[in-house]
mmCIF file of C-alpha atoms in Angstrom:
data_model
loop_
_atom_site.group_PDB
_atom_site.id
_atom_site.type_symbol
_atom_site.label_atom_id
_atom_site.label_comp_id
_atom_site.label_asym_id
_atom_site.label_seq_id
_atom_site.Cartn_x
_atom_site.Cartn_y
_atom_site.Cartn_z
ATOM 1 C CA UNK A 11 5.534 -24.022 13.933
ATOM 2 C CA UNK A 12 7.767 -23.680 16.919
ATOM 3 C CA UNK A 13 10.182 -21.001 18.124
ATOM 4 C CA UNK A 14 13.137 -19.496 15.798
ATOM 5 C CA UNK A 15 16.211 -22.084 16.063
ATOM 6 C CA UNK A 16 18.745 -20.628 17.401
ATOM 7 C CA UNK A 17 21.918 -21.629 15.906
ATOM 8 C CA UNK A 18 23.865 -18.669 14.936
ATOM 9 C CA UNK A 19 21.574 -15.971 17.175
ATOM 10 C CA UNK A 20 24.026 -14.951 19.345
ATOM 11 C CA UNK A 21 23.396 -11.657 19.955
ATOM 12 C CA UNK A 22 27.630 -11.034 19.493
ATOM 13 C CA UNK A 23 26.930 -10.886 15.641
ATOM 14 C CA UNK A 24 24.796 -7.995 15.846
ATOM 15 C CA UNK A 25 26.510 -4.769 14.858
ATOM 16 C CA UNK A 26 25.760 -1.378 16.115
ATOM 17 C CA UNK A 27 23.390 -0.793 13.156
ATOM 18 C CA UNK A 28 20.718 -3.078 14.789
ATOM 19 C CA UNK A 29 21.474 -5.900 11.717
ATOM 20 C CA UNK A 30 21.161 -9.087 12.859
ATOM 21 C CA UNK A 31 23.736 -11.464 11.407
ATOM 22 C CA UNK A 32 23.745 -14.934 11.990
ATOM 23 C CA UNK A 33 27.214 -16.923 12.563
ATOM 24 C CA UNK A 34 28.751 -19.141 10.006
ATOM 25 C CA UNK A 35 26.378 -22.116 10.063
ATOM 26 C CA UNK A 36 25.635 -24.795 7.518
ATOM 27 C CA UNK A 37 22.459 -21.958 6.690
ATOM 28 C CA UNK A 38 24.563 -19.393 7.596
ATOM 29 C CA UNK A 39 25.784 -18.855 3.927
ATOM 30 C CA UNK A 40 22.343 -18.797 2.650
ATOM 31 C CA UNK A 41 20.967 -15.768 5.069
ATOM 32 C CA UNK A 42 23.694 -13.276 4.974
ATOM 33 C CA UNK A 43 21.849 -11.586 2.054
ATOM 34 C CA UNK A 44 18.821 -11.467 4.376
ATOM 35 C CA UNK A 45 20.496 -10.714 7.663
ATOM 36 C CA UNK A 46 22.290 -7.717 6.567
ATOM 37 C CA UNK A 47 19.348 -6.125 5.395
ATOM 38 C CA UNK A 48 18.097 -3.196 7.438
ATOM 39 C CA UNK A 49 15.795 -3.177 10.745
ATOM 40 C CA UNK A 50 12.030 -3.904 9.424
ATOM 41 C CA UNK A 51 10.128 -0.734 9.368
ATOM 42 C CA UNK A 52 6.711 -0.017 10.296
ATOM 43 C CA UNK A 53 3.924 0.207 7.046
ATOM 44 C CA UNK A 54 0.253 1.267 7.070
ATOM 45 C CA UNK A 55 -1.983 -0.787 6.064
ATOM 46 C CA UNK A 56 -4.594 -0.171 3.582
ATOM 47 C CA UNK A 57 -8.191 -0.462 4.079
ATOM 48 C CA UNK A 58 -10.251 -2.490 2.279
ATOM 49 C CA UNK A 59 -13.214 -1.035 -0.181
ATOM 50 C CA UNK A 60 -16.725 -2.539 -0.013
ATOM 51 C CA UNK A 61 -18.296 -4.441 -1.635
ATOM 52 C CA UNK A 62 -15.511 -6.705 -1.007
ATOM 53 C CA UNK A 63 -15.588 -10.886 -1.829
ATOM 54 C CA UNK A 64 -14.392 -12.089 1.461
ATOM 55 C CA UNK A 65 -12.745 -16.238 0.813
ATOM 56 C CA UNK A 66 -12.084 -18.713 3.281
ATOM 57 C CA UNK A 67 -8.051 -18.585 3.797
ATOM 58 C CA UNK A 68 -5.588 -21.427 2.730
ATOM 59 C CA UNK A 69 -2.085 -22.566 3.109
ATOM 60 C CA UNK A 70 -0.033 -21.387 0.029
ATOM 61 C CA UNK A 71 3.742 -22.062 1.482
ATOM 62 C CA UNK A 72 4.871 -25.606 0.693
ATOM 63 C CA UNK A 73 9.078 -24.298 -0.409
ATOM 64 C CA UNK A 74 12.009 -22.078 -0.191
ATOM 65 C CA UNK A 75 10.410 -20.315 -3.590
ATOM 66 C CA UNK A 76 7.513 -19.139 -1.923
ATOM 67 C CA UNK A 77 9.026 -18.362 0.738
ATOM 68 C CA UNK A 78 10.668 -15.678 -1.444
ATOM 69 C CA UNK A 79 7.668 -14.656 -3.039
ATOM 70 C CA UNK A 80 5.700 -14.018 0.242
ATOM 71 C CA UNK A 81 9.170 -12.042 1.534
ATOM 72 C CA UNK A 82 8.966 -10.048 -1.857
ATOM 73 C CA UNK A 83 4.625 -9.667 -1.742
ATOM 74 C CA UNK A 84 3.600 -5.726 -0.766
ATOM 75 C CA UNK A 85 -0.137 -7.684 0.454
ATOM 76 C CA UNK A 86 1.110 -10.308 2.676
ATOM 77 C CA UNK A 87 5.015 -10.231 3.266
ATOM 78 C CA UNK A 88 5.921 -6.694 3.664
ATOM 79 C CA UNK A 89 2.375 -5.981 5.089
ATOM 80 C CA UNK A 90 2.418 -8.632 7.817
ATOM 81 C CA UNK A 91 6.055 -7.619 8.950
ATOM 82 C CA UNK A 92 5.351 -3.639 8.545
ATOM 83 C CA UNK A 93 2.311 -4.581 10.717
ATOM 84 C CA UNK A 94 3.926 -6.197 13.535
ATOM 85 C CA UNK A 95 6.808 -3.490 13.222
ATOM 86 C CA UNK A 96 3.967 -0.977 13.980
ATOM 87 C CA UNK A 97 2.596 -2.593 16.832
ATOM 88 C CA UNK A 98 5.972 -2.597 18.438
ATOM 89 C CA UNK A 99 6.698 0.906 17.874
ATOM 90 C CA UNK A 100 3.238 1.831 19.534
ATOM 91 C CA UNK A 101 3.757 -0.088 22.440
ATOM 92 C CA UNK A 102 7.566 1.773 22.674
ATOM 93 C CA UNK A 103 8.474 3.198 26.098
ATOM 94 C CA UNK A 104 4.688 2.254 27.736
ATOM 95 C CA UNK A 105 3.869 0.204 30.657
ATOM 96 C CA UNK A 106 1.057 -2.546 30.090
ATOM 97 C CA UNK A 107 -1.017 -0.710 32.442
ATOM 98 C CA UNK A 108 -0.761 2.714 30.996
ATOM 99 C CA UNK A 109 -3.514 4.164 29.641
ATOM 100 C CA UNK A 110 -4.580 4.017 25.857
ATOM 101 C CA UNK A 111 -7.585 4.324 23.726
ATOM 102 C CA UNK A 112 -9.232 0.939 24.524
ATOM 103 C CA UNK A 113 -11.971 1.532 21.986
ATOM 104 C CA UNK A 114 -15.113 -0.701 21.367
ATOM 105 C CA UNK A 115 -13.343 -3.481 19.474
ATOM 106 C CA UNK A 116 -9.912 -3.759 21.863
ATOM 107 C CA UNK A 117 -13.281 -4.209 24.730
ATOM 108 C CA UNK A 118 -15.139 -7.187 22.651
ATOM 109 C CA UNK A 119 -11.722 -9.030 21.712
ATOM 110 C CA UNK A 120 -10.636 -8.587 25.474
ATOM 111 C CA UNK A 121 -14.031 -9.931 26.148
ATOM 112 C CA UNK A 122 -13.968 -13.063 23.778
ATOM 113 C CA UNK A 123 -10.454 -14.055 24.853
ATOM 114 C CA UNK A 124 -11.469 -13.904 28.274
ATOM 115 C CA UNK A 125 -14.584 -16.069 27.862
ATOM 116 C CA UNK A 126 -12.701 -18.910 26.135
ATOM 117 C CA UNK A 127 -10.146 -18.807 29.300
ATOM 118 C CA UNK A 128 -13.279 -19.254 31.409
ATOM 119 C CA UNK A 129 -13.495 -22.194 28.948
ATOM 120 C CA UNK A 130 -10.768 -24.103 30.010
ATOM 121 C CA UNK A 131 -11.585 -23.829 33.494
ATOM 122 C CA UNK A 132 -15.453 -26.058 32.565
ATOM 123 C CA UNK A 133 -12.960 -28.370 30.545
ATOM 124 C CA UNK A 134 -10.104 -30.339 33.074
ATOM 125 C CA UNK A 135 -7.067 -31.808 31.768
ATOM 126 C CA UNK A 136 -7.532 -35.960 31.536
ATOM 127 C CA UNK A 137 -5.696 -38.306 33.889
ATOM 128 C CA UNK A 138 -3.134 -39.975 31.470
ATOM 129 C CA UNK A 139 0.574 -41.165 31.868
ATOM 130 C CA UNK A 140 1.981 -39.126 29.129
ATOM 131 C CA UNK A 141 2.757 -35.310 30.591
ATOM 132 C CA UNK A 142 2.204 -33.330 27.280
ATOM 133 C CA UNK A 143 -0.479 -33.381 24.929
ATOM 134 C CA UNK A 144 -3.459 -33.742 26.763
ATOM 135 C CA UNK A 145 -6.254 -34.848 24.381
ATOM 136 C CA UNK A 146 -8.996 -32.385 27.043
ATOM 137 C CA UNK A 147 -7.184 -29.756 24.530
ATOM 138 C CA UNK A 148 -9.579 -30.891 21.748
ATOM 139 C CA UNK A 149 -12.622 -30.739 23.540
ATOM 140 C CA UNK A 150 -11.630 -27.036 24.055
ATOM 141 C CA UNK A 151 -10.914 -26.501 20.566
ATOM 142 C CA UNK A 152 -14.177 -28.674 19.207
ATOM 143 C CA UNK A 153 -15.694 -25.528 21.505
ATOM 144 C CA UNK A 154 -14.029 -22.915 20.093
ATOM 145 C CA UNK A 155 -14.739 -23.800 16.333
ATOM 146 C CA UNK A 156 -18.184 -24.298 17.319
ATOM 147 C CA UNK A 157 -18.533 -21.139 19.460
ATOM 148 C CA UNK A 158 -15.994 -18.915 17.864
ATOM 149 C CA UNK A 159 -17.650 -18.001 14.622
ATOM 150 C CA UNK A 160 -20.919 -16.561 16.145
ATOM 151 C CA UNK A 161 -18.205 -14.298 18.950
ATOM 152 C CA UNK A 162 -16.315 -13.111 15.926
ATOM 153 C CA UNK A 163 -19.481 -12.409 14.253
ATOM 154 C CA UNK A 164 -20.558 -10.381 17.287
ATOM 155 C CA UNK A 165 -17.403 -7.816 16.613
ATOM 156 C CA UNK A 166 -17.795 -6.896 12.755
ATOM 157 C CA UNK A 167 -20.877 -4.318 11.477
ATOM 158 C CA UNK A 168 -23.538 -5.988 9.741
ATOM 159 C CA UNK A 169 -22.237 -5.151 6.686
ATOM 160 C CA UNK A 170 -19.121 -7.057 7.234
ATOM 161 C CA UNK A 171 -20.383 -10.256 8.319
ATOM 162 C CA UNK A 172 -19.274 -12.125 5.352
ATOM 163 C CA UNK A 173 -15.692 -11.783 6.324
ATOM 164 C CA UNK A 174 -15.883 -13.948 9.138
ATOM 165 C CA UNK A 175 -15.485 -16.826 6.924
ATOM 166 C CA UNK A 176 -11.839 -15.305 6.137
ATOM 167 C CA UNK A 177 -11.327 -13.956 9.914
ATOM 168 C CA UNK A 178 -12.270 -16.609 12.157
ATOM 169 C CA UNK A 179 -9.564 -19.300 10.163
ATOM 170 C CA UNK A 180 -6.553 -16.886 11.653
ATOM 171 C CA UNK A 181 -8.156 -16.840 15.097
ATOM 172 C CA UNK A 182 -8.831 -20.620 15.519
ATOM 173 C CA UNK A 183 -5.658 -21.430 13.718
ATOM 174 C CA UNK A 184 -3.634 -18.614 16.491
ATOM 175 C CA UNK A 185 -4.782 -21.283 19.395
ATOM 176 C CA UNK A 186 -2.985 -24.194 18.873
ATOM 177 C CA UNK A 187 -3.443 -27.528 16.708
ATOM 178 C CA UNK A 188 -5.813 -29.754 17.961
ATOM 179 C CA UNK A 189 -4.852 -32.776 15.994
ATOM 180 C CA UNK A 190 -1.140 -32.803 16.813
ATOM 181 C CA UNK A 191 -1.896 -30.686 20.413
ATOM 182 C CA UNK A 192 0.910 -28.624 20.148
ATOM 183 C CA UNK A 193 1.074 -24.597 20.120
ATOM 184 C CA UNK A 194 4.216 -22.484 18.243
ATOM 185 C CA UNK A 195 5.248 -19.456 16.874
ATOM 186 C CA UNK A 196 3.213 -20.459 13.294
ATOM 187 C CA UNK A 197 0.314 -19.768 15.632
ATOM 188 C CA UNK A 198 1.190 -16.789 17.715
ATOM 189 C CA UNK A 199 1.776 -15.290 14.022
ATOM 190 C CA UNK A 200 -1.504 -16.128 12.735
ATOM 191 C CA UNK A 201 -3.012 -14.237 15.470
ATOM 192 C CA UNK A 202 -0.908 -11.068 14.774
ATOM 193 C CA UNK A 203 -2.433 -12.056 11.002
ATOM 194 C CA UNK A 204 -6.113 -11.738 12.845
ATOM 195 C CA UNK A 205 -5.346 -8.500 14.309
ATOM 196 C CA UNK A 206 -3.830 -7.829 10.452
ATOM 197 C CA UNK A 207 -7.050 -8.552 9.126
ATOM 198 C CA UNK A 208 -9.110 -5.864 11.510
ATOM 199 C CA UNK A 209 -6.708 -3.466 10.623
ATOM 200 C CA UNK A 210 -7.892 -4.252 7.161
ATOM 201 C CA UNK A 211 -11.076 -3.500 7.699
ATOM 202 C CA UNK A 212 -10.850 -0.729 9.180
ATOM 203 C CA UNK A 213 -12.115 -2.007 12.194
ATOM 204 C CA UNK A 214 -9.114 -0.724 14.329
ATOM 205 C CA UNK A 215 -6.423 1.894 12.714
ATOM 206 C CA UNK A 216 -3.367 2.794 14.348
ATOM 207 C CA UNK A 217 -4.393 4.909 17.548
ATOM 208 C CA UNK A 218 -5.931 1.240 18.722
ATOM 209 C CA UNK A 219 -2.330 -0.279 17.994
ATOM 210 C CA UNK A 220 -1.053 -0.166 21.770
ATOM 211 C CA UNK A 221 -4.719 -1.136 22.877
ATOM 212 C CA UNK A 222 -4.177 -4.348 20.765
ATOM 213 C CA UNK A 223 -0.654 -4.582 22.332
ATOM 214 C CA UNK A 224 -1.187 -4.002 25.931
ATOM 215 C CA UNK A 225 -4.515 -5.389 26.062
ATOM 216 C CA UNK A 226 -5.802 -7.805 23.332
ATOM 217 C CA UNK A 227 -2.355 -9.499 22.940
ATOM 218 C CA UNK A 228 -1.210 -9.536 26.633
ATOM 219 C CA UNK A 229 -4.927 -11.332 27.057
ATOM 220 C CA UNK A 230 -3.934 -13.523 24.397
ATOM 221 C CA UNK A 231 -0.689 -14.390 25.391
ATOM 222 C CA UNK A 232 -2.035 -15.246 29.084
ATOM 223 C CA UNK A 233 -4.472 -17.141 27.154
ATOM 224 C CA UNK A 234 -1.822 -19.174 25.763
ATOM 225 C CA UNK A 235 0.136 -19.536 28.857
ATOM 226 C CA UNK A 236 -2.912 -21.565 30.128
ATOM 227 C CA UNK A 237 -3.984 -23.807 27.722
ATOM 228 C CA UNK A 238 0.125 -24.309 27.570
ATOM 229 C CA UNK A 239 0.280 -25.197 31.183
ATOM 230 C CA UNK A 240 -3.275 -27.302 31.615
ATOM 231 C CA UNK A 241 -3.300 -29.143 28.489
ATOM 232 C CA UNK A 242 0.493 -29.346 28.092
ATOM 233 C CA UNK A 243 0.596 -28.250 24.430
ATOM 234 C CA UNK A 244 3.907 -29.802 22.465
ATOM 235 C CA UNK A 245 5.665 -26.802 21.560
ATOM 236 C CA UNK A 246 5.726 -27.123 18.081
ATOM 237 C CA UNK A 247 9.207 -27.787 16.281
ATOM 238 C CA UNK A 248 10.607 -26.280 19.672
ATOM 239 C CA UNK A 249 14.654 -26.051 19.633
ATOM 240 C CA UNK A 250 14.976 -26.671 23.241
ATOM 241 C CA UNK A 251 17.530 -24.650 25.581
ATOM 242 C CA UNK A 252 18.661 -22.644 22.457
ATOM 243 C CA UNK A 253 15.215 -21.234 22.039
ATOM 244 C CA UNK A 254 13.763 -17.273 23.556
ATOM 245 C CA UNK A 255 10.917 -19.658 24.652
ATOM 246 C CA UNK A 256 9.145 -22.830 23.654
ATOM 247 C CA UNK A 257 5.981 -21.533 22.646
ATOM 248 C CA UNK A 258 6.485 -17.281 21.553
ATOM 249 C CA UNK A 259 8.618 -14.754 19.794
ATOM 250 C CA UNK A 260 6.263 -11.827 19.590
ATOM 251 C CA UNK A 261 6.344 -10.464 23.280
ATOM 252 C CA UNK A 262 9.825 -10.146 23.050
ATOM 253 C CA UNK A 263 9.729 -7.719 20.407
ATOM 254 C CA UNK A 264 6.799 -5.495 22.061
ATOM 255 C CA UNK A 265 8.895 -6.184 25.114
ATOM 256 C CA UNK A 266 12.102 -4.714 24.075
ATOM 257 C CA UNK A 267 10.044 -1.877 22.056
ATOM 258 C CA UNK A 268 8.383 -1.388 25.597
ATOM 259 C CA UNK A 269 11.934 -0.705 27.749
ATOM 260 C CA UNK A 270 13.379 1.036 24.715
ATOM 261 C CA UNK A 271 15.521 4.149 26.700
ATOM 262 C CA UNK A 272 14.462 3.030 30.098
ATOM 263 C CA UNK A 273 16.283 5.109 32.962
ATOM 264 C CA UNK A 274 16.792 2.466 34.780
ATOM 265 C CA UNK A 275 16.493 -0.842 33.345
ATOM 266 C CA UNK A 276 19.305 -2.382 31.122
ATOM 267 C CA UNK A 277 18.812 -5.793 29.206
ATOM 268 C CA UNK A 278 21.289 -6.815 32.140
ATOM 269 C CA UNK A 279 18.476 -6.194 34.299
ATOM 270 C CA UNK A 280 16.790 -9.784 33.683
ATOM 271 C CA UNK A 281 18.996 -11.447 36.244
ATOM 272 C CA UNK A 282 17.790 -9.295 38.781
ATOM 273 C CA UNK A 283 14.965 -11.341 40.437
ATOM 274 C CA UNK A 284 13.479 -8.078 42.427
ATOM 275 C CA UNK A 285 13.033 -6.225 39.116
ATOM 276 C CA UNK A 286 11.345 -9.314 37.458
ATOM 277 C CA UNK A 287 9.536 -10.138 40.376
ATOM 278 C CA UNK A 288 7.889 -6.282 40.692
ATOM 279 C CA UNK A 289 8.175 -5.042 36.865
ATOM 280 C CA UNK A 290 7.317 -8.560 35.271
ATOM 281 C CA UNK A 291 3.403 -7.543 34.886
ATOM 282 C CA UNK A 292 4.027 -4.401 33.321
ATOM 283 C CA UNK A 293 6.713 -5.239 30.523
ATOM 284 C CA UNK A 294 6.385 -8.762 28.379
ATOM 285 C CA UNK A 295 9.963 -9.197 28.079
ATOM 286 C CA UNK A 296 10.349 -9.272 31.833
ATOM 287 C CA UNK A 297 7.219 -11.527 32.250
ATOM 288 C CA UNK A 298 8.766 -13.956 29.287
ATOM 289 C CA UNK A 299 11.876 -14.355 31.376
ATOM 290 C CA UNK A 300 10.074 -14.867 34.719
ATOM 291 C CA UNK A 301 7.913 -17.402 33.098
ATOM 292 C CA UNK A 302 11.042 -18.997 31.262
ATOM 293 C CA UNK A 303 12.427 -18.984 34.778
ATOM 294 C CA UNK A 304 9.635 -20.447 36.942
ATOM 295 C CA UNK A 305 8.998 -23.519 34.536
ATOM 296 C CA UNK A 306 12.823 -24.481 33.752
ATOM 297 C CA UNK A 307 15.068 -25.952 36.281
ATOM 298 C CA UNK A 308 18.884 -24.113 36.991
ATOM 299 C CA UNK A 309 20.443 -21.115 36.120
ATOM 300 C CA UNK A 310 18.889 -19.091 33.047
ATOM 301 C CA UNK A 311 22.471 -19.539 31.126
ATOM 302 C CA UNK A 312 21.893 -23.113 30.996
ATOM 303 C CA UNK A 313 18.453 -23.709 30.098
ATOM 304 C CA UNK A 314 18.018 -20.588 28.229
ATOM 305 C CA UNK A 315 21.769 -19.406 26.914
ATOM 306 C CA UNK A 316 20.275 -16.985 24.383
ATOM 307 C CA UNK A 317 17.946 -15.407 26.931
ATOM 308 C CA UNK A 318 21.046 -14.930 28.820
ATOM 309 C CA UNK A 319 23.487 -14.237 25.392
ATOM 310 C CA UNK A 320 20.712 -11.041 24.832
ATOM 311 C CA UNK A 321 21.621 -9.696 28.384
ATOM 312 C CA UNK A 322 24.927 -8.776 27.213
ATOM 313 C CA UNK A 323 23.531 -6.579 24.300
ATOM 314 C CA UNK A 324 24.258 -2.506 25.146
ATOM 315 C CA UNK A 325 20.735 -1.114 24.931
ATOM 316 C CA UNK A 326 17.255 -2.171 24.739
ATOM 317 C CA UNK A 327 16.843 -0.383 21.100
ATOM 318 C CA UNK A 328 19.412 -2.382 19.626
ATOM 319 C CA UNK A 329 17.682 -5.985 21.154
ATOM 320 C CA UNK A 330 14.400 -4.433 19.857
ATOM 321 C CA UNK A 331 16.019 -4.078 16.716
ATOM 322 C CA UNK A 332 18.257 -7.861 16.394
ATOM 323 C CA UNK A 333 14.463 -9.253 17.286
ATOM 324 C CA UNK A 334 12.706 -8.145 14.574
ATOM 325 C CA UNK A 335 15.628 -9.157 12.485
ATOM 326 C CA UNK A 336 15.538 -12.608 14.196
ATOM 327 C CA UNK A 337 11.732 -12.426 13.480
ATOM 328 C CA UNK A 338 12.278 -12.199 9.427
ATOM 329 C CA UNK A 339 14.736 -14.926 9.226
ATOM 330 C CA UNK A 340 14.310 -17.634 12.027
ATOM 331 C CA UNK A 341 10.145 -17.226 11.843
ATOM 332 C CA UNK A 342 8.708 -15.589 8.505
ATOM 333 C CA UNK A 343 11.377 -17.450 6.308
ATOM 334 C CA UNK A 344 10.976 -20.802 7.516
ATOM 335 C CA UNK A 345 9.342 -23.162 5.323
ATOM 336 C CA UNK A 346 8.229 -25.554 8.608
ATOM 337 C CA UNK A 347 6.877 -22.670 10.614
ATOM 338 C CA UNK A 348 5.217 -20.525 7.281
ATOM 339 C CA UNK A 349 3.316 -23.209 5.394
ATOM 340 C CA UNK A 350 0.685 -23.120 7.521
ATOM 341 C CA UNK A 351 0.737 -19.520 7.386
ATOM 342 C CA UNK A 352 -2.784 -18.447 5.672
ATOM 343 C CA UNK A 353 -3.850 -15.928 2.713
ATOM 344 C CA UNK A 354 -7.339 -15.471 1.628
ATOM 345 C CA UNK A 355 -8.239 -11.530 0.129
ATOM 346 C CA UNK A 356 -7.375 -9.892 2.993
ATOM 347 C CA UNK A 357 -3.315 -11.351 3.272
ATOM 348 C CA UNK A 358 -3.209 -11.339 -0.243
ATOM 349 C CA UNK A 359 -0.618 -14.273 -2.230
#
């Protein structure tokens, strides 16, 4: 469930329109139909009616097939894409630190995802020759399944405590695999499926969207970054130097939504280290970059050419938009990545 591959990315093949398009590759051929499609746009997403029969989630992807059928599904495709789409366009043009309407469920999450990070800090990596996959990660895990029901519990009205036998799968599944100790994109999108599934409750509606952007998700994602770096998670099905990053796609699509007609900084900007080292906290591309930066050796076009390929692109609207085409092909239409993708009644199949 790793990062998008990268072969036939290059940010050269998107047109002015925003299409992503990737380069003739052996699967080249068989995503033109997809890739010239138009930019992903933003969908609402319906609430749920009580009395409601909440099920516990399950992995329906196992081919290409259903991998067309969830592209072609109005309750779990088009929704989940629409959704993330949403988020991005509510995070467009703001700072992480500007204000927004951090209401009482943004607080809790904040609160929860903060808590387990405290978590990590009671459970030390193990001594051991082997540099990734420390096996301390499932002691942290073993906590959160135990703990994590009763904290999600804590954030849904009584009448909606049934559903956290749908909700909490996403949110322990959006932390990593404990078996194989690895962490990937698969993940990060089951936790935009958590958010998905508050949405569709009614829980938060879209005046919380840049509250779950600039708070819950930039928790989540420094979250991630630590368990990453303490228990040296396998990045999961990672394509090396021609991956964005080993672990996460999402920030760079809030990112580039975030420094969409910016005065001042260009995607060009990223090999500027002042501007990542002062703007880096307040914009998640920037901070992806940095981070890229500070854990790989040598120059960014080596270890990270389509990092560097993006650079190149005109404007920050068009890289917003070749991401969330990258999304739809390299993430949400990959059998590896989306079979362990979960629907229940919520993310309908």
């Amino acid at each position: 469930m790793g990062p998008p591959a990268a072969a036939g990315l290059s940010p050269q093949t998107w047109p002015s329109s925003g299409s992503y398009r990737p380069r003739s590759t052996s699967a080249g051929s068989a995503l033109t139909s997809a890739a010239i499609a138009p930019v992903p746009q933003a969908r609402q997403v319906p609430v749920i009616q009580l009395p409601h029969t909440f099920e516990e989630p399950r992995k329906r992807i196992s081919s290409v097939m259903d991998i067309d059928k969830f592209q072609q599904s109005e309750t779990s495709g088009k929704l989940f894409l629409g959704f993330v789409v949403a988020l991005s366009e509510a995070i467009k043009g703001h700072k992480i630190s500007d204000a927004c309407r951090e209401g009482r469920i943004v607080k809790l999450l904040v609160g929860i995802l903060e808590k387990m990070s405290k978590w990590i800090d009671d459970i030390p990596p193990r001594q051991q020759a082997a540099r990734y996959g420390n096996p301390a990660f499932r002691d942290w895990h073993a906590q959160l399944n135990h703990q994590g029901p009763a904290l999600i519990q804590e954030i849904l009205p009584e009448e909606l405590h049934p559903a956290v036998v749908e909700v909490f799968p996403y949110f322990a599944d959006s932390c990593g695999n404990s078996s194989r100790i690895d962490y990937g994109t698969g993940h990060e999108a089951n936790f935009a499926a958590f958010l998905l599934c508050l949405a569709r409750l009614g829980l938060v509606d879209e005046g919380d969207y840049q509250a779950l952007v600039a708070r819950v998700f930039v928790t989540y994602l420094d979250l991630m970054r630590k368990l990453q770096m303490t228990y040296w998670l396998e990045p999961a099905g990672s394509h090396g130097v021609w991956g964005l990053d080993d672990y996460h796609f999402l920030p760079f699509i809030f990112g580039a939504a975030q420094l969409t007609d910016h005065k001042y900084m260009k995607p060009k900007s990223v090999h500027n280290q002042d501007i990542l080292d002062n703007f880096s906290k307040e914009y998640l591309y920037l901070g992806c970059v940095d981070f890229v930066k500070k854990v790989k050796k040598g120059p960014l076009a080596e270890h990270s050419p389509m990092i560097d390929d993006i650079s190149g692109v005109a404007s920050w609207n068009k890289v917003h938009g070749g991401m969330l085409k990258m999304y739809k092909v390299e993430v949400l239409e990959k059998v590896p990545i989306m079979q362990h993708f979960l629907f229940g009644s919520l993310i309908r199949w």
